[in-house]
Amino acid sequence: MRILSGALLTFCLAFPAYADSDREARVAVAKEYVQATMTDTDIQEFIKQLWQPMIQQMAATRQAMTPEQIEQIGQLFSSELTDPLTDVMLQQDEIMADIMTLEELTALRDFYTSEHGGAVMRKMPQLAQIQQPMISAVLQKAMPEMMPKIEAITVPK
């Protein structure tokens, strides 16, 4: 029994070291993926996709804005969000390492760094931009019917 207990204790003490080295490997591969994606990321285009729907909705519900006002809003979003969003994107390697296996991260990195994989991934923001008005339209259509149901769920009886 002592031999079995000793072997179990040795295994338990050795496992965290293995887990740490495995996590280090996952973080390293995730960093490679993040660095590759950041090279291709147009952060200003990403930020523009955040404020343009707001401008469109504001224009639909009240007077249209002047080009100067739209430019000022774009500059505001850029100056306020470029650094924080870049930081968030650069921190995704740790998150990815925590939720993905080494094999998944390696496959993702290899896909992204391949000719066709990279081309596909670089087009994803364009796809999201095209779909955004469609998603907004679905929400606008559904919300009048959903709001009474949400209130029925949330209002105490």
PDB file of C-alpha atoms in Angstrom:
ATOM      1  CA  MET A   1       0.000   0.000   0.000  1.00  0.00           C
ATOM      2  CA  ARG A   2       2.877   2.374   0.780  1.00  0.00           C
ATOM      3  CA  ILE A   3       4.301   1.836  -2.688  1.00  0.00           C
ATOM      4  CA  LEU A   4       0.946   2.634  -4.289  1.00  0.00           C
ATOM      5  CA  SER A   5       0.496   5.749  -2.107  1.00  0.00           C
ATOM      6  CA  GLY A   6       4.019   6.894  -2.926  1.00  0.00           C
ATOM      7  CA  ALA A   7       3.460   6.379  -6.629  1.00  0.00           C
ATOM      8  CA  LEU A   8       0.159   8.281  -6.465  1.00  0.00           C
ATOM      9  CA  LEU A   9       1.781  11.152  -4.561  1.00  0.00           C
ATOM     10  CA  THR A  10       4.618  11.320  -7.087  1.00  0.00           C
ATOM     11  CA  PHE A  11       2.116  11.375  -9.958  1.00  0.00           C
ATOM     12  CA  CYS A  12       0.071  14.152  -8.332  1.00  0.00           C
ATOM     13  CA  LEU A  13       3.134  16.264  -7.675  1.00  0.00           C
ATOM     14  CA  ALA A  14       4.445  15.778 -11.205  1.00  0.00           C
ATOM     15  CA  PHE A  15       1.128  16.506 -12.946  1.00  0.00           C
ATOM     16  CA  PRO A  16       1.039  20.273 -12.279  1.00  0.00           C
ATOM     17  CA  ALA A  17       4.485  20.638 -13.823  1.00  0.00           C
ATOM     18  CA  TYR A  18       3.268  18.773 -16.901  1.00  0.00           C
ATOM     19  CA  ALA A  19       0.102  20.901 -17.019  1.00  0.00           C
ATOM     20  CA  ASP A  20       2.153  24.098 -16.830  1.00  0.00           C
ATOM     21  CA  SER A  21       4.456  23.031 -19.662  1.00  0.00           C
ATOM     22  CA  ASP A  22       1.436  22.001 -21.731  1.00  0.00           C
ATOM     23  CA  ARG A  23      -0.157  25.392 -21.094  1.00  0.00           C
ATOM     24  CA  GLU A  24       3.103  27.099 -22.040  1.00  0.00           C
ATOM     25  CA  ALA A  25       3.048  25.217 -25.341  1.00  0.00           C
ATOM     26  CA  ARG A  26      -0.588  26.226 -25.917  1.00  0.00           C
ATOM     27  CA  VAL A  27       0.188  29.871 -25.144  1.00  0.00           C
ATOM     28  CA  ALA A  28       3.175  29.806 -27.516  1.00  0.00           C
ATOM     29  CA  VAL A  29       1.082  28.501 -30.413  1.00  0.00           C
ATOM     30  CA  ALA A  30      -1.769  30.885 -29.554  1.00  0.00           C
ATOM     31  CA  LYS A  31       0.711  33.788 -29.579  1.00  0.00           C
ATOM     32  CA  GLU A  32       1.822  32.776 -33.088  1.00  0.00           C
ATOM     33  CA  TYR A  33      -1.800  32.761 -34.227  1.00  0.00           C
ATOM     34  CA  VAL A  34      -2.561  36.123 -32.579  1.00  0.00           C
ATOM     35  CA  GLN A  35       0.548  37.728 -34.061  1.00  0.00           C
ATOM     36  CA  ALA A  36      -0.435  36.513 -37.522  1.00  0.00           C
ATOM     37  CA  THR A  37      -3.986  37.799 -37.171  1.00  0.00           C
ATOM     38  CA  MET A  38      -2.866  41.144 -35.771  1.00  0.00           C
ATOM     39  CA  THR A  39      -0.632  41.625 -38.795  1.00  0.00           C
ATOM     40  CA  ASP A  40      -3.720  41.288 -40.998  1.00  0.00           C
ATOM     41  CA  THR A  41      -6.163  43.153 -38.769  1.00  0.00           C
ATOM     42  CA  ASP A  42      -7.229  46.627 -39.789  1.00  0.00           C
ATOM     43  CA  ILE A  43      -8.209  47.890 -36.348  1.00  0.00           C
ATOM     44  CA  GLN A  44      -9.621  51.118 -37.788  1.00  0.00           C
ATOM     45  CA  GLU A  45     -11.950  49.169 -40.078  1.00  0.00           C
ATOM     46  CA  PHE A  46     -13.010  47.064 -37.083  1.00  0.00           C
ATOM     47  CA  ILE A  47     -13.748  50.204 -35.051  1.00  0.00           C
ATOM     48  CA  LYS A  48     -15.639  51.715 -37.987  1.00  0.00           C
ATOM     49  CA  GLN A  49     -17.919  48.673 -37.939  1.00  0.00           C
ATOM     50  CA  LEU A  50     -18.740  49.545 -34.326  1.00  0.00           C
ATOM     51  CA  TRP A  51     -19.836  53.121 -34.903  1.00  0.00           C
ATOM     52  CA  GLN A  52     -21.355  53.028 -38.383  1.00  0.00           C
ATOM     53  CA  PRO A  53     -24.529  51.158 -37.327  1.00  0.00           C
ATOM     54  CA  MET A  54     -25.025  53.750 -34.586  1.00  0.00           C
ATOM     55  CA  ILE A  55     -24.758  56.556 -37.149  1.00  0.00           C
ATOM     56  CA  GLN A  56     -27.220  54.789 -39.439  1.00  0.00           C
ATOM     57  CA  GLN A  57     -29.715  54.302 -36.625  1.00  0.00           C
ATOM     58  CA  MET A  58     -29.364  57.900 -35.491  1.00  0.00           C
ATOM     59  CA  ALA A  59     -29.932  59.092 -39.061  1.00  0.00           C
ATOM     60  CA  ALA A  60     -33.047  56.906 -39.334  1.00  0.00           C
ATOM     61  CA  THR A  61     -34.582  58.233 -36.115  1.00  0.00           C
ATOM     62  CA  ARG A  62     -33.741  61.937 -36.399  1.00  0.00           C
ATOM     63  CA  GLN A  63     -32.044  64.451 -38.681  1.00  0.00           C
ATOM     64  CA  ALA A  64     -29.079  63.259 -40.659  1.00  0.00           C
ATOM     65  CA  MET A  65     -25.659  64.285 -39.488  1.00  0.00           C
ATOM     66  CA  THR A  66     -23.224  66.361 -41.454  1.00  0.00           C
ATOM     67  CA  PRO A  67     -20.103  64.739 -42.873  1.00  0.00           C
ATOM     68  CA  GLU A  68     -18.088  66.747 -40.331  1.00  0.00           C
ATOM     69  CA  GLN A  69     -20.127  65.325 -37.433  1.00  0.00           C
ATOM     70  CA  ILE A  70     -19.711  61.796 -38.767  1.00  0.00           C
ATOM     71  CA  GLU A  71     -15.962  62.368 -39.136  1.00  0.00           C
ATOM     72  CA  GLN A  72     -15.764  63.664 -35.550  1.00  0.00           C
ATOM     73  CA  ILE A  73     -17.591  60.585 -34.255  1.00  0.00           C
ATOM     74  CA  GLY A  74     -15.252  58.344 -36.231  1.00  0.00           C
ATOM     75  CA  GLN A  75     -12.236  60.157 -34.787  1.00  0.00           C
ATOM     76  CA  LEU A  76     -13.678  59.901 -31.268  1.00  0.00           C
ATOM     77  CA  PHE A  77     -14.203  56.153 -31.560  1.00  0.00           C
ATOM     78  CA  SER A  78     -10.731  55.734 -33.045  1.00  0.00           C
ATOM     79  CA  SER A  79      -8.959  57.752 -30.365  1.00  0.00           C
ATOM     80  CA  GLU A  80     -10.878  56.126 -27.498  1.00  0.00           C
ATOM     81  CA  LEU A  81     -10.928  52.524 -28.702  1.00  0.00           C
ATOM     82  CA  THR A  82      -7.799  51.789 -30.763  1.00  0.00           C
ATOM     83  CA  ASP A  83      -5.441  51.089 -27.862  1.00  0.00           C
ATOM     84  CA  PRO A  84      -7.918  49.279 -25.570  1.00  0.00           C
ATOM     85  CA  LEU A  85      -9.235  47.044 -28.368  1.00  0.00           C
ATOM     86  CA  THR A  86      -5.718  46.283 -29.556  1.00  0.00           C
ATOM     87  CA  ASP A  87      -4.844  45.276 -25.986  1.00  0.00           C
ATOM     88  CA  VAL A  88      -7.897  43.011 -25.806  1.00  0.00           C
ATOM     89  CA  MET A  89      -6.987  41.345 -29.075  1.00  0.00           C
ATOM     90  CA  LEU A  90      -3.387  40.835 -27.961  1.00  0.00           C
ATOM     91  CA  GLN A  91      -4.571  39.194 -24.737  1.00  0.00           C
ATOM     92  CA  GLN A  92      -6.628  36.564 -26.505  1.00  0.00           C
ATOM     93  CA  ASP A  93      -3.650  34.190 -26.608  1.00  0.00           C
ATOM     94  CA  GLU A  94      -3.999  33.435 -22.882  1.00  0.00           C
ATOM     95  CA  ILE A  95      -7.747  32.912 -23.212  1.00  0.00           C
ATOM     96  CA  MET A  96      -7.319  30.682 -26.233  1.00  0.00           C
ATOM     97  CA  ALA A  97      -4.696  28.632 -24.381  1.00  0.00           C
ATOM     98  CA  ASP A  98      -7.160  28.126 -21.535  1.00  0.00           C
ATOM     99  CA  ILE A  99     -10.064  26.949 -23.694  1.00  0.00           C
ATOM    100  CA  MET A 100      -8.391  25.128 -26.593  1.00  0.00           C
ATOM    101  CA  THR A 101      -6.166  22.108 -26.824  1.00  0.00           C
ATOM    102  CA  LEU A 102      -2.685  22.258 -28.294  1.00  0.00           C
ATOM    103  CA  GLU A 103      -3.962  20.329 -31.311  1.00  0.00           C
ATOM    104  CA  GLU A 104      -6.813  22.793 -31.867  1.00  0.00           C
ATOM    105  CA  LEU A 105      -4.515  25.791 -31.548  1.00  0.00           C
ATOM    106  CA  THR A 106      -1.993  24.243 -33.911  1.00  0.00           C
ATOM    107  CA  ALA A 107      -4.711  23.510 -36.455  1.00  0.00           C
ATOM    108  CA  LEU A 108      -6.073  27.061 -36.156  1.00  0.00           C
ATOM    109  CA  ARG A 109      -2.618  28.605 -36.549  1.00  0.00           C
ATOM    110  CA  ASP A 110      -1.805  26.350 -39.494  1.00  0.00           C
ATOM    111  CA  PHE A 111      -5.144  27.103 -41.150  1.00  0.00           C
ATOM    112  CA  TYR A 112      -4.712  30.840 -40.696  1.00  0.00           C
ATOM    113  CA  THR A 113      -1.156  30.854 -41.987  1.00  0.00           C
ATOM    114  CA  SER A 114      -2.080  28.795 -45.051  1.00  0.00           C
ATOM    115  CA  GLU A 115      -2.793  30.626 -48.298  1.00  0.00           C
ATOM    116  CA  HIS A 116      -6.507  29.849 -48.432  1.00  0.00           C
ATOM    117  CA  GLY A 117      -7.118  29.853 -44.696  1.00  0.00           C
ATOM    118  CA  GLY A 118      -5.648  33.318 -44.327  1.00  0.00           C
ATOM    119  CA  ALA A 119      -7.639  34.588 -47.302  1.00  0.00           C
ATOM    120  CA  VAL A 120     -10.869  33.241 -45.819  1.00  0.00           C
ATOM    121  CA  MET A 121     -10.187  34.669 -42.371  1.00  0.00           C
ATOM    122  CA  ARG A 122      -9.330  38.108 -43.778  1.00  0.00           C
ATOM    123  CA  LYS A 123     -12.757  38.168 -45.444  1.00  0.00           C
ATOM    124  CA  MET A 124     -14.669  37.395 -42.247  1.00  0.00           C
ATOM    125  CA  PRO A 125     -14.941  41.066 -41.129  1.00  0.00           C
ATOM    126  CA  GLN A 126     -16.455  41.881 -44.524  1.00  0.00           C
ATOM    127  CA  LEU A 127     -18.963  39.069 -44.056  1.00  0.00           C
ATOM    128  CA  ALA A 128     -19.835  40.379 -40.586  1.00  0.00           C
ATOM    129  CA  GLN A 129     -20.258  43.909 -41.956  1.00  0.00           C
ATOM    130  CA  ILE A 130     -22.615  42.705 -44.685  1.00  0.00           C
ATOM    131  CA  GLN A 131     -24.649  40.651 -42.198  1.00  0.00           C
ATOM    132  CA  GLN A 132     -24.873  43.361 -39.518  1.00  0.00           C
ATOM    133  CA  PRO A 133     -27.817  45.225 -41.115  1.00  0.00           C
ATOM    134  CA  MET A 134     -29.618  41.902 -41.602  1.00  0.00           C
ATOM    135  CA  ILE A 135     -29.121  40.976 -37.956  1.00  0.00           C
ATOM    136  CA  SER A 136     -30.278  44.432 -36.861  1.00  0.00           C
ATOM    137  CA  ALA A 137     -33.395  44.099 -39.033  1.00  0.00           C
ATOM    138  CA  VAL A 138     -34.228  40.721 -37.471  1.00  0.00           C
ATOM    139  CA  LEU A 139     -33.874  42.216 -33.985  1.00  0.00           C
ATOM    140  CA  GLN A 140     -35.972  45.285 -34.832  1.00  0.00           C
ATOM    141  CA  LYS A 141     -38.699  43.072 -36.235  1.00  0.00           C
ATOM    142  CA  ALA A 142     -38.664  40.619 -33.321  1.00  0.00           C
ATOM    143  CA  MET A 143     -38.347  43.018 -30.382  1.00  0.00           C
ATOM    144  CA  PRO A 144     -41.916  44.412 -30.376  1.00  0.00           C
ATOM    145  CA  GLU A 145     -43.237  40.870 -30.001  1.00  0.00           C
ATOM    146  CA  MET A 146     -40.509  39.790 -27.610  1.00  0.00           C
ATOM    147  CA  MET A 147     -40.663  42.763 -25.212  1.00  0.00           C
ATOM    148  CA  PRO A 148     -44.025  41.822 -23.634  1.00  0.00           C
ATOM    149  CA  LYS A 149     -42.734  38.276 -23.179  1.00  0.00           C
ATOM    150  CA  ILE A 150     -39.516  39.556 -21.604  1.00  0.00           C
ATOM    151  CA  GLU A 151     -41.559  41.758 -19.275  1.00  0.00           C
ATOM    152  CA  ALA A 152     -43.755  38.795 -18.350  1.00  0.00           C
ATOM    153  CA  ILE A 153     -40.632  36.846 -17.412  1.00  0.00           C
ATOM    154  CA  THR A 154     -38.965  39.657 -15.473  1.00  0.00           C
ATOM    155  CA  VAL A 155     -41.838  41.490 -13.757  1.00  0.00           C
ATOM    156  CA  PRO A 156     -42.731  39.971 -10.387  1.00  0.00           C
ATOM    157  CA  LYS A 157     -46.268  38.626 -10.178  1.00  0.00           C
TER     158      LYS A 157
END
